[in-house]
Coordinates of C-alpha atoms in Angstrom, one line a residue:
M31 CA 130.1 101.1 284.8
K32 CA 131.6 103.4 282.5
N33 CA 128.2 104.1 280.5
R34 CA 128.3 107.3 278.1
L35 CA 125.2 109.4 280.5
L36 CA 124.1 111.8 276.9
S37 CA 123.2 115.6 278.2
I38 CA 120.7 117.8 276.5
V39 CA 122.3 120.4 274.3
G40 CA 121.4 122.8 271.3
A41 CA 118.3 124.7 270.1
G42 CA 115.5 124.9 272.8
G43 CA 117.1 121.8 274.5
L44 CA 116.2 119.6 272.0
A45 CA 118.7 116.8 271.4
I46 CA 121.3 114.8 273.0
A47 CA 124.5 114.3 271.7
L48 CA 127.4 112.2 271.9
S49 CA 131.3 111.5 271.0
A50 CA 131.7 114.7 268.3
A51 CA 133.7 113.2 265.8
A52 CA 137.1 114.9 264.6
T53 CA 138.1 115.9 261.3
M54 CA 139.6 113.4 258.6
N55 CA 142.9 114.8 257.9
D56 CA 145.2 111.8 259.0
A57 CA 141.7 109.6 259.3
R58 CA 142.4 106.0 257.5
A59 CA 139.7 104.0 256.1
E60 CA 137.8 101.7 258.2
E61 CA 135.0 98.5 257.1
F62 CA 132.0 99.0 259.5
K63 CA 129.0 97.0 260.5
W64 CA 126.6 97.8 262.6
A65 CA 123.1 95.4 263.8
F66 CA 119.5 97.0 264.2
S67 CA 117.2 94.0 265.3
G68 CA 114.8 94.5 262.4
D69 CA 115.3 96.0 258.7
A70 CA 113.9 98.8 257.2
Q71 CA 111.6 98.5 255.1
T72 CA 111.5 100.0 251.7
L73 CA 114.6 102.2 250.1
D74 CA 112.2 104.1 248.2
P75 CA 111.8 108.4 250.9
Y76 CA 108.6 108.0 250.8
G77 CA 106.7 104.6 250.9
L78 CA 106.7 104.6 254.7
S79 CA 106.7 107.1 256.8
E80 CA 108.2 105.4 259.7
I81 CA 111.3 106.6 262.1
Y82 CA 113.7 103.9 261.9
T83 CA 112.5 103.4 258.0
T84 CA 113.8 107.1 257.7
G85 CA 116.5 107.5 260.3
F86 CA 118.0 104.5 257.3
Q87 CA 117.5 106.0 254.1
G88 CA 118.8 109.1 255.4
N89 CA 122.1 108.1 255.0
F90 CA 122.1 108.1 251.3
Y91 CA 119.1 110.8 250.8
E92 CA 118.6 113.6 251.3
S93 CA 116.5 116.7 252.3
L94 CA 115.7 120.4 251.4
V95 CA 117.7 121.5 255.6
R96 CA 118.6 118.5 258.5
R97 CA 119.1 118.2 261.4
G98 CA 122.1 118.1 262.8
R99 CA 124.6 117.1 265.7
N100 CA 122.4 118.6 268.2
L101 CA 119.5 118.4 266.3
G102 CA 119.0 121.6 264.8
I103 CA 117.1 122.5 261.1
E104 CA 121.0 123.6 258.6
P105 CA 121.2 124.3 255.4
A106 CA 121.4 120.5 253.3
L107 CA 120.4 120.5 249.3
A108 CA 119.5 124.5 249.6
E109 CA 122.2 126.3 251.3
S110 CA 119.7 129.0 251.7
W111 CA 116.0 130.8 252.0
E112 CA 114.3 133.6 252.5
R113 CA 110.5 134.6 254.0
D114 CA 108.5 137.2 252.5
G115 CA 105.4 137.8 254.3
D116 CA 103.8 135.0 256.3
T117 CA 103.4 132.2 253.8
V118 CA 105.9 132.7 250.8
W119 CA 109.7 130.9 251.9
R120 CA 112.2 130.7 248.8
F121 CA 114.7 128.4 249.3
K122 CA 118.9 129.0 247.1
L123 CA 119.6 125.7 245.8
R124 CA 123.3 124.0 247.1
A125 CA 125.3 124.5 243.5
G126 CA 127.5 121.0 241.3
V127 CA 125.5 118.8 243.9
T128 CA 125.0 115.0 241.4
F129 CA 122.7 111.8 242.9
H130 CA 125.1 109.0 243.4
N131 CA 124.5 108.4 239.0
G132 CA 126.2 111.6 238.7
N133 CA 122.8 112.9 237.5
P134 CA 122.8 116.2 238.2
F135 CA 120.8 117.8 241.3
N136 CA 118.5 121.2 240.3
A137 CA 114.7 122.5 241.0
D138 CA 113.2 120.1 238.5
D139 CA 114.6 117.9 241.6
V140 CA 111.9 119.3 244.2
I141 CA 109.1 120.3 241.7
F142 CA 109.0 116.2 240.8
S143 CA 109.6 115.7 244.2
F144 CA 106.9 117.0 245.8
Q145 CA 104.6 115.9 243.2
R146 CA 105.7 112.5 243.8
A147 CA 105.4 112.5 247.6
R148 CA 101.9 114.1 247.0
G149 CA 100.7 111.3 245.3
E150 CA 98.9 108.3 246.8
T151 CA 100.9 105.9 246.7
S152 CA 103.4 108.5 249.1
D153 CA 103.1 108.1 252.7
V154 CA 105.3 111.4 253.6
K155 CA 102.2 113.6 252.3
A156 CA 101.9 114.9 256.0
K157 CA 105.5 116.2 256.0
I158 CA 104.4 118.4 253.5
R159 CA 100.8 119.2 254.4
S160 CA 101.5 122.4 254.3
I161 CA 103.0 123.4 251.2
A162 CA 99.9 124.8 249.4
E163 CA 102.2 125.6 245.8
L164 CA 106.2 124.7 244.9
K165 CA 106.7 126.5 242.3
K166 CA 110.3 126.5 240.5
V167 CA 112.2 130.3 239.7
D168 CA 115.1 129.1 238.5
D169 CA 117.3 125.4 238.2
L170 CA 118.9 126.6 241.2
T171 CA 115.3 128.6 242.9
V172 CA 112.5 127.2 244.1
E173 CA 109.6 128.6 245.9
I174 CA 107.1 127.8 248.4
T175 CA 104.0 128.9 249.5
T176 CA 102.5 127.7 252.6
S177 CA 98.6 128.3 252.7
G178 CA 99.0 129.7 255.7
P179 CA 101.9 130.9 258.1
S180 CA 103.4 127.7 259.0
P181 CA 106.2 127.6 262.1
T182 CA 106.8 124.4 261.5
L183 CA 107.5 124.0 258.1
L184 CA 111.4 123.6 257.9
N185 CA 111.1 121.0 260.8
E186 CA 108.6 119.1 258.6
I187 CA 110.9 118.6 255.8
A188 CA 113.9 117.7 257.9
D189 CA 113.4 115.0 255.6
W190 CA 112.0 115.2 253.5
Y191 CA 114.3 113.7 250.4
I192 CA 114.4 114.4 247.6
M193 CA 114.9 112.4 244.4
D194 CA 115.9 112.3 240.9
Q195 CA 112.9 113.2 238.9
E196 CA 115.5 111.7 235.4
W197 CA 116.4 108.0 236.9
S198 CA 112.8 107.8 238.9
V199 CA 110.8 108.0 235.7
E200 CA 113.4 105.3 233.9
N201 CA 113.8 103.1 236.0
G202 CA 109.2 102.9 236.2
A203 CA 109.0 104.5 239.8
E204 CA 107.0 107.7 238.7
E205 CA 105.3 106.9 242.1
A206 CA 105.8 105.6 246.0
A207 CA 105.4 102.0 246.1
D208 CA 102.8 101.5 249.3
V209 CA 104.5 99.1 251.5
R210 CA 100.9 99.1 253.2
K211 CA 100.2 96.4 250.6
G212 CA 102.8 95.0 250.3
S213 CA 103.5 97.1 246.8
E214 CA 107.4 97.3 245.2
N215 CA 108.8 99.2 242.2
Y216 CA 112.3 100.1 241.8
A217 CA 112.7 102.4 244.0
T218 CA 111.9 99.8 246.4
R219 CA 115.4 98.1 246.3
N220 CA 117.2 100.6 245.3
A221 CA 118.9 104.2 245.6
N222 CA 119.8 107.1 243.9
G223 CA 119.8 109.7 246.4
T224 CA 122.8 112.7 246.9
G225 CA 124.1 112.0 250.2
P226 CA 126.6 110.4 252.9
F227 CA 127.2 107.2 251.7
M228 CA 125.8 105.3 248.5
V229 CA 124.1 101.7 248.4
V230 CA 125.6 100.0 246.1
S231 CA 124.3 95.9 247.6
R232 CA 120.5 95.5 249.1
E233 CA 119.5 92.1 250.4
P234 CA 116.4 92.9 252.4
D235 CA 116.6 90.9 256.4
V236 CA 118.8 90.3 254.9
R237 CA 122.0 92.3 254.5
T238 CA 122.4 96.2 253.0
V239 CA 126.1 97.4 251.8
F240 CA 126.9 101.2 251.8
E241 CA 129.9 102.4 250.3
P242 CA 131.3 106.4 250.4
N243 CA 129.3 109.4 248.1
P244 CA 133.1 110.2 246.7
N245 CA 131.4 113.1 245.1
W246 CA 129.2 114.4 248.5
W247 CA 128.9 117.9 248.9
D248 CA 130.2 118.6 252.1
K249 CA 132.9 117.5 254.3
R250 CA 134.2 114.6 256.0
E251 CA 133.9 113.3 258.5
H252 CA 133.6 109.9 259.4
N253 CA 137.1 107.2 258.3
V254 CA 134.3 104.5 256.8
D255 CA 135.4 103.3 253.7
K256 CA 132.4 100.6 253.2
A257 CA 130.0 100.2 255.9
I258 CA 127.8 96.9 255.9
F259 CA 124.3 96.3 257.8
T260 CA 122.3 92.9 258.5
P261 CA 119.0 93.0 260.7
I262 CA 119.7 90.4 263.6
K263 CA 116.1 89.7 265.6
S264 CA 117.9 87.3 267.9
D265 CA 118.8 90.2 271.6
A266 CA 121.1 87.7 272.3
T267 CA 122.2 86.7 268.8
R268 CA 123.5 90.0 268.3
V269 CA 125.4 91.1 271.4
A270 CA 127.0 88.2 271.0
A271 CA 128.6 89.5 267.1
L272 CA 129.0 93.0 268.8
L273 CA 131.1 91.1 272.2
S274 CA 132.8 88.8 269.5
G275 CA 134.0 91.7 267.2
E276 CA 131.7 90.4 264.3
V277 CA 130.0 94.4 264.3
D278 CA 131.2 97.2 265.3
M279 CA 128.4 98.6 267.2
I280 CA 124.0 97.1 268.0
Y281 CA 121.5 98.7 268.7
P282 CA 118.5 98.4 270.7
V283 CA 121.1 96.7 274.0
P284 CA 118.6 94.3 275.0
L285 CA 118.2 95.5 278.6
Q286 CA 119.3 92.2 280.9
D287 CA 123.1 92.2 278.4
A288 CA 123.6 96.1 278.7
G289 CA 125.7 95.3 281.7
R290 CA 127.7 92.6 280.0
V291 CA 128.7 95.2 277.5
D292 CA 129.8 97.7 279.9
S293 CA 132.0 95.9 281.6
S294 CA 134.0 94.6 278.8
D295 CA 136.9 96.3 277.7
Q296 CA 136.2 95.8 274.7
T297 CA 133.6 97.4 273.9
K298 CA 130.5 100.1 275.6
M299 CA 127.1 101.2 275.7
L300 CA 125.7 105.0 275.2
Q301 CA 123.0 105.6 277.6
G302 CA 119.8 109.0 277.7
E303 CA 116.6 110.0 277.0
E304 CA 114.4 109.1 274.1
M305 CA 112.2 111.3 272.8
R306 CA 109.9 108.5 272.4
I307 CA 106.6 107.1 274.4
I308 CA 104.9 104.3 274.0
F309 CA 101.7 104.0 274.3
F310 CA 98.6 101.8 273.9
G311 CA 95.2 102.6 271.0
F312 CA 92.3 101.3 270.4
D313 CA 90.5 100.6 267.8
Q314 CA 87.6 103.4 268.5
N315 CA 86.3 103.3 265.8
R316 CA 84.7 100.7 264.4
D317 CA 80.7 99.3 266.0
E318 CA 82.2 95.3 266.7
L319 CA 85.7 94.3 267.5
L320 CA 87.3 92.2 265.3
Y321 CA 89.5 90.1 268.1
S322 CA 87.0 90.2 271.0
N323 CA 84.4 87.6 271.8
V324 CA 81.9 91.3 272.2
K325 CA 79.7 90.4 269.3
G326 CA 77.3 93.6 268.0
K327 CA 79.2 96.5 270.2
N328 CA 82.8 97.8 270.2
P329 CA 84.1 98.4 274.6
F330 CA 86.8 100.9 273.3
K331 CA 83.8 103.0 272.4
D332 CA 83.0 103.3 276.1
R333 CA 85.6 105.8 277.2
R334 CA 85.1 103.8 281.7
V335 CA 86.4 100.6 279.5
R336 CA 89.5 102.4 277.6
E337 CA 90.1 104.3 281.6
A338 CA 89.8 100.5 283.3
V339 CA 92.3 99.3 280.5
Y340 CA 94.5 102.6 281.7
L341 CA 94.1 101.4 286.3
S342 CA 94.8 97.7 285.4
I343 CA 97.6 98.3 284.2
D344 CA 101.8 98.6 286.4
E345 CA 103.4 101.0 284.7
N346 CA 105.6 101.3 287.6
A347 CA 106.4 97.2 287.9
I348 CA 106.0 97.5 284.0
A349 CA 109.2 100.2 284.0
D350 CA 111.2 98.7 287.8
R351 CA 110.8 94.5 286.1
I352 CA 111.0 95.0 282.7
M353 CA 112.1 98.0 281.8
E354 CA 115.0 97.3 284.7
G355 CA 114.3 100.5 285.8
A356 CA 115.0 101.9 281.9
A357 CA 112.3 103.7 282.1
K358 CA 110.0 106.9 282.4
P359 CA 106.7 107.0 283.7
T360 CA 104.2 108.5 282.1
G361 CA 101.2 110.6 280.9
S362 CA 102.4 112.9 278.5
Y363 CA 101.7 112.0 274.3
I364 CA 105.2 113.7 273.9
A365 CA 108.7 113.9 275.7
P366 CA 110.6 117.1 277.5
Q367 CA 113.0 117.5 274.8
V368 CA 109.6 118.1 272.1
E369 CA 107.9 121.8 271.5
G370 CA 105.1 121.5 273.5
Y371 CA 105.7 119.2 276.4
D372 CA 104.6 120.1 279.6
P373 CA 105.6 118.7 282.5
S374 CA 101.7 119.0 283.7
M375 CA 100.7 116.0 281.8
E376 CA 103.2 114.5 283.4
E377 CA 101.3 112.7 285.8
R378 CA 99.5 109.5 285.3
P379 CA 96.0 108.2 286.9
A380 CA 97.0 105.8 289.9
Y381 CA 97.2 101.9 289.0
D382 CA 93.5 101.2 290.7
L383 CA 92.0 97.4 289.9
K384 CA 89.8 98.1 292.6
R385 CA 88.1 101.3 290.2
A386 CA 88.8 99.6 287.2
K387 CA 86.7 96.7 288.3
Q388 CA 83.8 99.0 289.1
L389 CA 84.6 101.0 285.6
L390 CA 84.0 97.8 283.9
T391 CA 80.6 97.0 286.3
E392 CA 79.2 100.5 284.7
A393 CA 80.1 99.9 281.2
G394 CA 79.1 96.8 281.8
Y395 CA 81.2 94.3 281.3
P396 CA 80.8 93.0 284.9
D397 CA 83.2 89.5 284.2
G398 CA 85.2 91.9 281.3
F399 CA 85.6 90.6 277.8
E400 CA 88.9 89.3 275.5
V401 CA 90.4 91.1 273.3
T402 CA 93.4 91.1 271.0
L403 CA 96.1 92.9 271.9
D404 CA 98.6 93.4 268.5
C405 CA 103.1 93.9 269.7
P406 CA 106.4 93.8 267.7
N407 CA 108.6 91.9 268.9
D408 CA 111.5 93.4 267.1
R409 CA 110.9 97.6 267.5
Y410 CA 110.8 98.8 270.6
V411 CA 112.6 98.0 274.0
K412 CA 111.1 94.5 275.9
D413 CA 107.9 95.5 273.3
E414 CA 107.0 92.1 273.3
D415 CA 107.9 91.2 276.6
I416 CA 105.7 94.6 278.2
C417 CA 102.6 93.4 276.5
V418 CA 102.3 89.6 277.8
A419 CA 103.1 91.3 281.3
T420 CA 100.0 94.1 279.9
A421 CA 98.0 91.3 279.3
T422 CA 99.0 89.4 282.7
M423 CA 97.4 92.7 284.4
L424 CA 94.6 93.7 282.9
A425 CA 93.2 89.1 283.5
R426 CA 93.2 90.3 287.2
V427 CA 89.9 92.4 285.9
G428 CA 88.8 91.0 283.2
I429 CA 90.1 91.1 279.9
K430 CA 91.4 88.0 278.1
T431 CA 94.2 89.1 276.1
R432 CA 96.0 87.7 273.5
V433 CA 99.2 89.1 272.9
N434 CA 99.5 88.9 268.4
A435 CA 103.5 89.9 269.0
M436 CA 105.7 89.7 265.3
T437 CA 108.2 90.7 262.9
K438 CA 107.8 94.8 262.7
T439 CA 108.2 94.0 258.6
K440 CA 104.5 92.7 259.3
Y441 CA 103.2 94.9 261.9
F442 CA 103.2 97.6 260.5
G443 CA 101.5 96.7 257.4
K444 CA 99.0 95.1 259.7
V445 CA 97.8 98.5 262.6
L446 CA 97.9 100.8 259.6
D447 CA 95.8 98.9 257.3
R448 CA 93.3 99.5 261.1
D449 CA 93.6 95.5 260.7
T450 CA 93.4 95.7 264.8
S451 CA 91.4 95.7 268.0
M452 CA 93.9 97.3 270.9
Y453 CA 98.0 97.0 269.6
M454 CA 101.1 99.2 270.5
M455 CA 103.1 102.4 269.3
G456 CA 106.2 104.4 269.9
W457 CA 105.7 107.6 268.8
V458 CA 108.7 110.3 268.5
P459 CA 107.2 113.1 266.5
P460 CA 109.0 113.9 263.8
T461 CA 109.4 116.9 263.4
Y462 CA 109.8 117.2 267.2
D463 CA 107.2 119.5 267.6
A464 CA 103.9 118.9 269.3
H465 CA 101.7 119.8 266.6
N466 CA 103.0 116.6 264.5
V467 CA 101.4 114.1 267.0
L468 CA 98.4 116.0 266.7
Y469 CA 97.7 115.9 263.5
D470 CA 99.4 112.5 263.0
F471 CA 98.5 110.4 266.1
L472 CA 95.3 112.1 267.5
G473 CA 93.8 113.5 264.1
T474 CA 90.6 112.7 263.1
K475 CA 92.4 110.5 259.5
A476 CA 91.3 112.7 256.8
E477 CA 92.3 112.9 253.4
G478 CA 95.9 114.8 252.6
G479 CA 97.3 112.9 255.7
Q480 CA 96.2 113.6 258.6
G481 CA 95.8 110.8 261.1
K482 CA 97.5 108.5 258.2
W483 CA 99.0 107.2 262.2
N484 CA 96.3 107.0 264.3
M485 CA 95.2 103.5 264.0
G486 CA 92.2 103.6 266.2
D487 CA 90.8 106.4 264.9
Y488 CA 89.8 108.6 267.8
S489 CA 88.5 111.1 266.9
N490 CA 87.5 114.7 268.9
P491 CA 86.3 117.8 266.7
K492 CA 87.5 119.9 268.9
L493 CA 91.1 118.7 269.1
D494 CA 91.5 119.1 264.7
A495 CA 90.0 122.1 265.2
L496 CA 92.5 123.0 267.8
Q497 CA 96.0 121.6 266.0
Q498 CA 94.2 123.3 263.2
K499 CA 94.9 126.4 264.6
I500 CA 98.7 125.3 266.8
A501 CA 99.2 125.0 262.3
M502 CA 98.8 128.8 262.1
T503 CA 99.8 130.3 265.5
V504 CA 102.9 132.0 265.1
D505 CA 103.1 134.1 268.8
A506 CA 105.3 131.1 270.8
D507 CA 103.3 131.2 274.4
E508 CA 99.5 131.6 272.2
R509 CA 101.0 128.4 270.5
R510 CA 101.6 126.6 274.3
A511 CA 98.5 127.1 275.8
L512 CA 96.4 126.2 272.4
I513 CA 98.5 122.7 272.2
K514 CA 98.6 122.6 276.3
E515 CA 94.6 122.5 275.4
A516 CA 94.5 120.0 273.0
L517 CA 96.6 117.1 274.6
R518 CA 94.4 117.7 277.4
L519 CA 91.7 117.3 275.4
A520 CA 93.5 113.7 274.0
A521 CA 94.2 113.0 278.0
D522 CA 90.3 113.8 279.3
D523 CA 89.5 111.5 276.1
I524 CA 92.0 108.1 277.7
A525 CA 92.3 108.7 273.0
M526 CA 95.5 106.5 273.9
I527 CA 97.0 104.8 277.3
P528 CA 101.2 106.5 277.0
L529 CA 103.4 104.0 279.2
H530 CA 106.6 105.0 279.2
Q531 CA 109.5 107.8 277.6
Q532 CA 112.3 105.3 276.3
T533 CA 116.0 104.3 277.8
L534 CA 119.1 104.6 274.1
A535 CA 120.7 101.8 274.8
W536 CA 123.2 101.0 271.6
G537 CA 126.9 99.4 272.7
V538 CA 129.7 99.8 270.4
R539 CA 133.3 98.4 270.5
E540 CA 135.4 100.2 272.3
N541 CA 137.2 102.1 269.4
V542 CA 134.5 103.5 267.9
E543 CA 132.9 106.7 267.9
V544 CA 129.2 107.8 267.3
N545 CA 126.6 110.3 268.0
Q546 CA 123.6 109.0 269.5
R547 CA 120.8 111.6 268.5
A548 CA 118.1 111.4 270.8
D549 CA 115.2 110.1 268.0
N550 CA 117.7 106.9 268.1
V551 CA 118.3 107.9 264.3
F552 CA 121.8 106.5 263.0
E553 CA 123.4 107.8 260.8
L554 CA 126.8 107.0 258.8
K555 CA 128.6 110.5 257.9
T556 CA 129.1 110.8 261.4
T557 CA 130.8 107.4 262.6
K558 CA 134.7 107.1 262.7
I559 CA 136.6 104.6 263.3
K560 CA 139.8 105.1 265.5

């Protein structure tokens, strides 16, 4: 095997990197084609806060700060910043930057983007939640005042993309289009960023074409003069496209095909630990489940039922047989690369059908019940297969589970509308910090974005109080202790059921160099064809 196993590098071991790209001094221009199992759901950077969509947009939009090859924070549209006390940050903007249409970038665009990002239809409110005020000092200086000490501000805004005020107003895109409601505006299918590539054509679910931004402010590392993205849902078709040379890169590579890709003289596998944890969640809010035969009650409000489900899932079998060893079973809500990780949280309760049946009987469901499990079929590695296997396992204790699998473009809209009784979710904290999990994923749903991705509406006031304290605690040791306490609360409540940490699986042609990030984000700007 010639697998390119990745190593952890960089600040705090937060990331993995591969194949540093060479400079462009002797490079020739090339066409690059790649495929993913689904499409980005919008080009509007505030339309959906989902890591694949956000990563896709990062090829043409930029933030004040960005993540480098090792995922550490580095300057982007802001060339420098300084702090004044605990709550004031002053950012010096980069001079001479223009948007793709030639409009100059300045402080007015940052102010506009802040207002747009916190608008009613925006899905990225959480990225700017700690900002109490953002004001213009001059054309190339902005000042951010946070609502309190904010140890993760730079992490939070690293993928808060800046939009062109003039372009947005001219095209009637002053507000974000709400993906969950199927809304669109000009920014849904068109883009005007400052990034290294420009979108020259867009056919959703068919094809998106990019060309390099000739006026990009940064040093060009890639040698791509045209890039074509094609979503290919079928695993077999995606692999065939790579092996035949129709595309230069695919991800994910189906686990059963990794050997074929790696044994070919023309292709190779890139593999390593991903920061993503796969979970199952439950509706814990409604008095009666939407998709169940239980009337007048919600079984998942009872912790004993949630524990019974946990004990009924043989995750080791899923990791070995479904994931073919390309997953690490875990009881943790965050991966080792995430700030706040504690290895003591890794241990899962043992698979125990006898105890699960006992718990269901104690909860008043001796014969089990029926429920629907919503699941994507083109987002996570073996997502539908995992759900089908879980349904078989739950049937052993009487929980008759119907798997409702669908493409991710439909799936996320459904579950974000809370139109679910049980669901699958994968999570990479976009800030690479545990606080994001406590706020977005486990926090009680509230105005401002808290609990946005908590589709089961789990709620624990003590956890909410802890996450609010964590958000303003600067001392590292104290902060980690608070994170551990909060995550332990969620684990004891069985707020969600963690399954495993995914393994990255990318396939590329032998003549292609890319940087494989631990968050599974692909960047055109670091791609080179030899």
